[in-house]
Amino acid sequence: MKKTIKLFVPVSGFLMLMSCDTKTFEEISDVKPITETVSYNKNVKTIIDNNCVVCHSPTGSNPYFPLTDYTAVKNSIDNILDRIQRANGDPLKMPQGGTLSQDNINLIIKWKADGLLEN
């Protein structure tokens, strides 16, 4: 019995080590890295128009915080990033009643990292 246990422990340890995977996050993730420079007009405007402007416009439910043009979105980027990255169920998460895809969130993050370019 002791011989079996002495053999079992090293063999099981070896098998556990062999099952470790060395793939990187990028290799196993569905999230694709953004290699191009992101700009407001080319990438971000459509996301904002489709998900934010319905409320954040002069005729929307939040006319005091409009996101209808480049300058307004650029000046609010930190608040926008905070709100769109909140956990589901957080009452301050935006857009209300929904969520942006991770790809869209990543585009907005990259836009800021690229210097908040307009064109």
CSV table of N, CA and C in Angstrom, one decimal:
chain,number,residue,atom,x,y,z
A,1,MET,N,0.8,-1.2,0.0
A,1,MET,CA,0.0,0.0,0.0
A,1,MET,C,0.9,1.3,0.0
A,2,LYS,N,1.9,1.3,0.8
A,2,LYS,CA,2.8,2.4,0.9
A,2,LYS,C,3.5,2.7,-0.5
A,3,LYS,N,3.9,1.6,-1.2
A,3,LYS,CA,4.5,1.8,-2.5
A,3,LYS,C,3.6,2.5,-3.5
A,4,THR,N,2.3,2.1,-3.4
A,4,THR,CA,1.3,2.7,-4.3
A,4,THR,C,1.2,4.2,-4.0
A,5,ILE,N,1.1,4.6,-2.8
A,5,ILE,CA,1.0,6.0,-2.4
A,5,ILE,C,2.2,6.7,-2.8
A,6,LYS,N,3.4,6.2,-2.6
A,6,LYS,CA,4.7,6.8,-2.9
A,6,LYS,C,4.7,7.0,-4.4
A,7,LEU,N,4.2,6.2,-5.2
A,7,LEU,CA,4.2,6.3,-6.7
A,7,LEU,C,3.1,7.3,-7.1
A,8,PHE,N,1.9,7.2,-6.5
A,8,PHE,CA,0.8,8.0,-6.9
A,8,PHE,C,1.1,9.5,-6.7
A,9,VAL,N,1.7,9.9,-5.6
A,9,VAL,CA,1.9,11.4,-5.4
A,9,VAL,C,2.8,12.0,-6.5
A,10,PRO,N,4.0,11.4,-6.8
A,10,PRO,CA,4.8,12.1,-7.8
A,10,PRO,C,4.1,12.0,-9.2
A,11,VAL,N,3.5,10.9,-9.5
A,11,VAL,CA,2.8,10.8,-10.8
A,11,VAL,C,1.7,11.8,-11.0
A,12,SER,N,0.9,12.0,-9.9
A,12,SER,CA,-0.2,12.9,-10.0
A,12,SER,C,0.3,14.3,-10.1
A,13,GLY,N,1.4,14.6,-9.3
A,13,GLY,CA,2.0,15.9,-9.4
A,13,GLY,C,2.5,16.2,-10.8
A,14,PHE,N,3.2,15.2,-11.4
A,14,PHE,CA,3.7,15.4,-12.8
A,14,PHE,C,2.5,15.7,-13.7
A,15,LEU,N,1.5,14.9,-13.6
A,15,LEU,CA,0.3,15.1,-14.5
A,15,LEU,C,-0.3,16.5,-14.3
A,16,MET,N,-0.4,17.0,-13.1
A,16,MET,CA,-0.9,18.3,-12.9
A,16,MET,C,0.0,19.4,-13.5
A,17,LEU,N,1.3,19.2,-13.4
A,17,LEU,CA,2.2,20.2,-14.1
A,17,LEU,C,2.0,20.1,-15.6
A,18,MET,N,1.9,19.0,-16.1
A,18,MET,CA,1.8,18.8,-17.6
A,18,MET,C,0.5,19.4,-18.1
A,19,SER,N,-0.6,19.6,-17.3
A,19,SER,CA,-1.8,20.1,-17.7
A,19,SER,C,-1.8,21.6,-17.7
A,20,CYS,N,-0.8,22.3,-17.2
A,20,CYS,CA,-0.7,23.7,-17.2
A,20,CYS,C,-0.6,24.2,-18.6
A,21,ASP,N,-1.2,25.3,-18.9
A,21,ASP,CA,-1.2,25.9,-20.2
A,21,ASP,C,-0.4,27.2,-20.2
A,22,THR,N,0.4,27.5,-21.3
A,22,THR,CA,1.2,28.6,-21.3
A,22,THR,C,0.7,29.7,-22.3
A,23,LYS,N,-0.5,29.6,-22.7
A,23,LYS,CA,-1.1,30.5,-23.7
A,23,LYS,C,-1.3,31.9,-23.0
A,24,THR,N,-1.1,32.9,-23.8
A,24,THR,CA,-1.3,34.3,-23.2
A,24,THR,C,-2.8,34.6,-23.3
A,25,PHE,N,-3.1,35.7,-22.6
A,25,PHE,CA,-4.5,36.2,-22.6
A,25,PHE,C,-5.0,36.5,-24.1
A,26,GLU,N,-4.1,37.1,-24.9
A,26,GLU,CA,-4.4,37.4,-26.2
A,26,GLU,C,-4.7,36.2,-27.1
A,27,GLU,N,-4.0,35.1,-26.8
A,27,GLU,CA,-4.2,33.8,-27.5
A,27,GLU,C,-5.5,33.2,-27.2
A,28,ILE,N,-6.0,33.3,-26.0
A,28,ILE,CA,-7.2,32.6,-25.6
A,28,ILE,C,-8.5,33.5,-25.6
A,29,SER,N,-8.3,34.8,-25.7
A,29,SER,CA,-9.4,35.8,-25.6
A,29,SER,C,-10.0,36.0,-27.0
A,30,ASP,N,-11.3,36.3,-26.9
A,30,ASP,CA,-12.0,36.7,-28.1
A,30,ASP,C,-11.8,38.2,-28.4
A,31,VAL,N,-11.2,38.9,-27.5
A,31,VAL,CA,-11.0,40.4,-27.6
A,31,VAL,C,-9.8,40.5,-28.6
A,32,LYS,N,-10.0,41.2,-29.6
A,32,LYS,CA,-8.9,41.5,-30.6
A,32,LYS,C,-8.2,42.8,-30.3
A,33,PRO,N,-6.9,42.8,-30.3
A,33,PRO,CA,-6.1,44.0,-30.0
A,33,PRO,C,-6.4,45.0,-31.1
A,34,ILE,N,-6.5,46.3,-30.8
A,34,ILE,CA,-6.7,47.4,-31.7
A,34,ILE,C,-5.4,47.9,-32.1
A,35,THR,N,-5.0,47.7,-33.4
A,35,THR,CA,-3.7,48.1,-33.8
A,35,THR,C,-3.7,49.4,-34.5
A,36,GLU,N,-4.9,49.8,-35.0
A,36,GLU,CA,-5.0,51.1,-35.7
A,36,GLU,C,-5.2,52.3,-34.7
A,37,THR,N,-4.9,53.5,-35.2
A,37,THR,CA,-5.2,54.6,-34.3
A,37,THR,C,-6.7,54.9,-34.4
A,38,VAL,N,-7.2,55.2,-33.2
A,38,VAL,CA,-8.7,55.4,-33.1
A,38,VAL,C,-8.9,56.9,-33.0
A,39,SER,N,-10.0,57.3,-33.8
A,39,SER,CA,-10.4,58.7,-33.8
A,39,SER,C,-11.9,58.8,-33.5
A,40,TYR,N,-12.3,60.0,-33.1
A,40,TYR,CA,-13.7,60.2,-32.8
A,40,TYR,C,-14.6,60.0,-34.0
A,41,ASN,N,-14.3,60.7,-35.1
A,41,ASN,CA,-15.2,60.6,-36.3
A,41,ASN,C,-15.2,59.2,-36.9
A,42,LYS,N,-14.0,58.5,-36.9
A,42,LYS,CA,-13.9,57.2,-37.6
A,42,LYS,C,-14.5,56.1,-36.7
A,43,ASN,N,-14.3,56.1,-35.4
A,43,ASN,CA,-14.7,55.0,-34.5
A,43,ASN,C,-15.6,55.3,-33.4
A,44,VAL,N,-15.5,56.4,-32.7
A,44,VAL,CA,-16.2,56.6,-31.5
A,44,VAL,C,-17.6,57.3,-31.7
A,45,LYS,N,-17.7,58.2,-32.6
A,45,LYS,CA,-18.9,58.9,-32.9
A,45,LYS,C,-20.1,57.9,-33.0
A,46,THR,N,-20.0,56.9,-33.8
A,46,THR,CA,-21.1,56.0,-34.0
A,46,THR,C,-21.5,55.3,-32.8
A,47,ILE,N,-20.5,54.9,-31.9
A,47,ILE,CA,-20.9,54.3,-30.6
A,47,ILE,C,-21.7,55.2,-29.8
A,48,ILE,N,-21.2,56.5,-29.7
A,48,ILE,CA,-21.9,57.5,-28.9
A,48,ILE,C,-23.3,57.8,-29.4
A,49,ASP,N,-23.4,58.0,-30.8
A,49,ASP,CA,-24.7,58.2,-31.4
A,49,ASP,C,-25.7,57.1,-31.2
A,50,ASN,N,-25.2,55.9,-31.3
A,50,ASN,CA,-26.1,54.7,-31.2
A,50,ASN,C,-26.5,54.4,-29.7
A,51,ASN,N,-25.7,54.8,-28.8
A,51,ASN,CA,-25.9,54.3,-27.4
A,51,ASN,C,-26.1,55.4,-26.4
A,52,CYS,N,-25.8,56.7,-26.7
A,52,CYS,CA,-25.8,57.7,-25.6
A,52,CYS,C,-26.7,58.9,-26.0
A,53,VAL,N,-26.7,59.3,-27.2
A,53,VAL,CA,-27.3,60.5,-27.6
A,53,VAL,C,-28.9,60.5,-27.4
A,54,VAL,N,-29.4,59.3,-27.4
A,54,VAL,CA,-30.9,59.2,-27.2
A,54,VAL,C,-31.3,59.9,-25.9
A,55,CYS,N,-30.4,59.8,-24.9
A,55,CYS,CA,-30.7,60.5,-23.6
A,55,CYS,C,-29.8,61.7,-23.4
A,56,HIS,N,-28.6,61.7,-23.9
A,56,HIS,CA,-27.7,62.8,-23.7
A,56,HIS,C,-27.7,63.8,-24.9
A,57,SER,N,-28.8,64.4,-25.1
A,57,SER,CA,-29.0,65.4,-26.1
A,57,SER,C,-30.0,66.5,-25.6
A,58,PRO,N,-30.1,67.6,-26.3
A,58,PRO,CA,-31.0,68.7,-25.8
A,58,PRO,C,-32.5,68.2,-25.7
A,59,THR,N,-32.9,67.2,-26.5
A,59,THR,CA,-34.3,66.7,-26.4
A,59,THR,C,-34.4,65.4,-25.6
A,60,GLY,N,-33.2,64.9,-25.1
A,60,GLY,CA,-33.2,63.6,-24.4
A,60,GLY,C,-33.6,63.8,-22.9
A,61,SER,N,-33.5,62.7,-22.2
A,61,SER,CA,-33.9,62.7,-20.8
A,61,SER,C,-32.8,63.3,-19.9
A,62,ASN,N,-31.6,63.5,-20.4
A,62,ASN,CA,-30.5,64.2,-19.7
A,62,ASN,C,-29.9,65.3,-20.5
A,63,PRO,N,-30.7,66.4,-20.8
A,63,PRO,CA,-30.2,67.5,-21.6
A,63,PRO,C,-29.1,68.3,-21.0
A,64,TYR,N,-28.9,68.1,-19.7
A,64,TYR,CA,-27.8,68.9,-19.0
A,64,TYR,C,-26.4,68.3,-19.2
A,65,PHE,N,-26.4,67.1,-19.8
A,65,PHE,CA,-25.1,66.4,-20.0
A,65,PHE,C,-25.1,65.9,-21.5
A,66,PRO,N,-25.1,66.8,-22.4
A,66,PRO,CA,-25.2,66.4,-23.8
A,66,PRO,C,-23.9,65.8,-24.3
A,67,LEU,N,-24.0,64.8,-25.2
A,67,LEU,CA,-22.8,64.1,-25.8
A,67,LEU,C,-23.0,64.1,-27.3
A,68,THR,N,-23.4,65.3,-27.8
A,68,THR,CA,-23.7,65.4,-29.2
A,68,THR,C,-22.6,65.9,-30.2
A,69,ASP,N,-21.4,66.2,-29.6
A,69,ASP,CA,-20.3,66.6,-30.5
A,69,ASP,C,-19.0,66.2,-29.9
A,70,TYR,N,-18.0,66.3,-30.7
A,70,TYR,CA,-16.6,65.9,-30.3
A,70,TYR,C,-16.2,66.5,-29.0
A,71,THR,N,-16.3,67.8,-28.9
A,71,THR,CA,-15.8,68.5,-27.8
A,71,THR,C,-16.5,68.0,-26.5
A,72,ALA,N,-17.8,67.8,-26.5
A,72,ALA,CA,-18.5,67.4,-25.3
A,72,ALA,C,-18.1,66.0,-24.9
A,73,VAL,N,-17.9,65.1,-25.9
A,73,VAL,CA,-17.5,63.7,-25.6
A,73,VAL,C,-16.0,63.7,-25.1
A,74,LYS,N,-15.2,64.5,-25.7
A,74,LYS,CA,-13.8,64.6,-25.3
A,74,LYS,C,-13.6,65.1,-23.9
A,75,ASN,N,-14.4,66.2,-23.6
A,75,ASN,CA,-14.3,66.8,-22.2
A,75,ASN,C,-14.9,65.9,-21.1
A,76,SER,N,-15.7,64.9,-21.5
A,76,SER,CA,-16.4,64.0,-20.6
A,76,SER,C,-15.8,62.6,-20.6
A,77,ILE,N,-14.7,62.4,-21.2
A,77,ILE,CA,-14.2,61.0,-21.4
A,77,ILE,C,-14.0,60.3,-20.1
A,78,ASP,N,-13.4,60.9,-19.1
A,78,ASP,CA,-13.2,60.1,-17.9
A,78,ASP,C,-14.5,59.7,-17.2
A,79,ASN,N,-15.5,60.5,-17.2
A,79,ASN,CA,-16.8,60.2,-16.7
A,79,ASN,C,-17.5,59.1,-17.6
A,80,ILE,N,-17.3,59.2,-18.9
A,80,ILE,CA,-17.9,58.2,-19.8
A,80,ILE,C,-17.3,56.8,-19.5
A,81,LEU,N,-15.9,56.8,-19.4
A,81,LEU,CA,-15.2,55.5,-19.2
A,81,LEU,C,-15.6,55.0,-17.8
A,82,ASP,N,-15.8,55.8,-16.8
A,82,ASP,CA,-16.2,55.3,-15.5
A,82,ASP,C,-17.6,54.7,-15.6
A,83,ARG,N,-18.5,55.3,-16.3
A,83,ARG,CA,-19.9,54.8,-16.3
A,83,ARG,C,-20.0,53.6,-17.2
A,84,ILE,N,-19.3,53.5,-18.3
A,84,ILE,CA,-19.5,52.3,-19.2
A,84,ILE,C,-18.8,51.1,-18.7
A,85,GLN,N,-17.9,51.3,-17.8
A,85,GLN,CA,-17.2,50.1,-17.3
A,85,GLN,C,-17.7,49.6,-15.9
A,86,ARG,N,-18.7,50.2,-15.4
A,86,ARG,CA,-19.3,49.7,-14.1
A,86,ARG,C,-19.9,48.4,-14.3
A,87,ALA,N,-20.0,47.7,-13.2
A,87,ALA,CA,-20.6,46.3,-13.2
A,87,ALA,C,-22.1,46.4,-13.5
A,88,ASN,N,-22.6,45.3,-14.1
A,88,ASN,CA,-24.0,45.2,-14.4
A,88,ASN,C,-24.7,45.3,-13.0
A,89,GLY,N,-25.8,45.9,-13.0
A,89,GLY,CA,-26.6,46.1,-11.8
A,89,GLY,C,-26.3,47.4,-11.0
A,90,ASP,N,-25.2,48.0,-11.3
A,90,ASP,CA,-24.8,49.3,-10.7
A,90,ASP,C,-25.8,50.4,-11.3
A,91,PRO,N,-26.5,51.1,-10.5
A,91,PRO,CA,-27.5,52.1,-11.0
A,91,PRO,C,-26.8,53.2,-11.8
A,92,LEU,N,-25.5,53.4,-11.7
A,92,LEU,CA,-24.8,54.5,-12.5
A,92,LEU,C,-24.2,53.9,-13.8
A,93,LYS,N,-24.4,52.7,-14.1
A,93,LYS,CA,-23.8,52.1,-15.3
A,93,LYS,C,-24.6,52.7,-16.5
A,94,MET,N,-23.8,53.0,-17.5
A,94,MET,CA,-24.3,53.5,-18.8
A,94,MET,C,-24.0,52.5,-19.9
A,95,PRO,N,-24.8,52.5,-20.9
A,95,PRO,CA,-26.1,53.1,-21.1
A,95,PRO,C,-27.1,52.5,-20.2
A,96,GLN,N,-28.1,53.3,-19.7
A,96,GLN,CA,-29.1,52.8,-18.8
A,96,GLN,C,-29.8,51.6,-19.5
A,97,GLY,N,-30.0,50.5,-18.7
A,97,GLY,CA,-30.8,49.4,-19.2
A,97,GLY,C,-30.0,48.5,-20.2
A,98,GLY,N,-28.7,48.8,-20.3
A,98,GLY,CA,-28.0,48.0,-21.3
A,98,GLY,C,-26.5,48.0,-21.0
A,99,THR,N,-25.7,47.6,-22.0
A,99,THR,CA,-24.3,47.7,-21.8
A,99,THR,C,-23.6,47.7,-23.2
A,100,LEU,N,-22.5,48.3,-23.3
A,100,LEU,CA,-21.7,48.3,-24.5
A,100,LEU,C,-21.0,47.0,-24.6
A,101,SER,N,-20.7,46.6,-25.8
A,101,SER,CA,-19.8,45.4,-26.0
A,101,SER,C,-18.4,45.8,-25.5
A,102,GLN,N,-17.7,44.7,-25.2
A,102,GLN,CA,-16.3,45.0,-24.7
A,102,GLN,C,-15.5,45.6,-25.9
A,103,ASP,N,-15.8,45.2,-27.1
A,103,ASP,CA,-15.1,45.8,-28.3
A,103,ASP,C,-15.3,47.3,-28.3
A,104,ASN,N,-16.5,47.8,-28.1
A,104,ASN,CA,-16.8,49.2,-28.1
A,104,ASN,C,-16.1,49.9,-27.0
A,105,ILE,N,-16.2,49.3,-25.8
A,105,ILE,CA,-15.5,49.9,-24.6
A,105,ILE,C,-14.0,50.0,-24.9
A,106,ASN,N,-13.4,49.0,-25.5
A,106,ASN,CA,-12.0,49.0,-25.8
A,106,ASN,C,-11.7,50.0,-26.8
A,107,LEU,N,-12.5,50.3,-27.8
A,107,LEU,CA,-12.3,51.4,-28.8
A,107,LEU,C,-12.3,52.7,-28.1
A,108,ILE,N,-13.2,53.0,-27.1
A,108,ILE,CA,-13.2,54.2,-26.4
A,108,ILE,C,-12.0,54.4,-25.5
A,109,ILE,N,-11.6,53.3,-24.9
A,109,ILE,CA,-10.3,53.3,-24.1
A,109,ILE,C,-9.1,53.6,-25.0
A,110,LYS,N,-9.0,53.0,-26.1
A,110,LYS,CA,-7.9,53.2,-27.1
A,110,LYS,C,-8.0,54.6,-27.6
A,111,TRP,N,-9.2,55.2,-27.9
A,111,TRP,CA,-9.3,56.5,-28.3
A,111,TRP,C,-8.6,57.5,-27.3
A,112,LYS,N,-8.9,57.3,-26.1
A,112,LYS,CA,-8.2,58.1,-25.0
A,112,LYS,C,-6.7,57.9,-25.1
A,113,ALA,N,-6.3,56.7,-25.1
A,113,ALA,CA,-4.9,56.4,-25.1
A,113,ALA,C,-4.2,57.0,-26.3
A,114,ASP,N,-4.9,57.0,-27.5
A,114,ASP,CA,-4.3,57.6,-28.7
A,114,ASP,C,-4.3,59.1,-28.7
A,115,GLY,N,-4.9,59.7,-27.7
A,115,GLY,CA,-4.8,61.2,-27.6
A,115,GLY,C,-6.1,61.9,-28.0
A,116,LEU,N,-7.2,61.2,-28.0
A,116,LEU,CA,-8.5,61.8,-28.2
A,116,LEU,C,-8.6,62.6,-29.5
A,117,LEU,N,-8.1,61.9,-30.6
A,117,LEU,CA,-8.1,62.5,-31.9
A,117,LEU,C,-9.5,62.7,-32.5
A,118,GLU,N,-9.7,63.8,-33.2
A,118,GLU,CA,-11.0,64.0,-33.8
A,118,GLU,C,-11.2,63.3,-35.1
A,119,ASN,N,-10.2,63.5,-36.0
A,119,ASN,CA,-10.2,62.8,-37.3
A,119,ASN,C,-9.1,61.8,-37.5
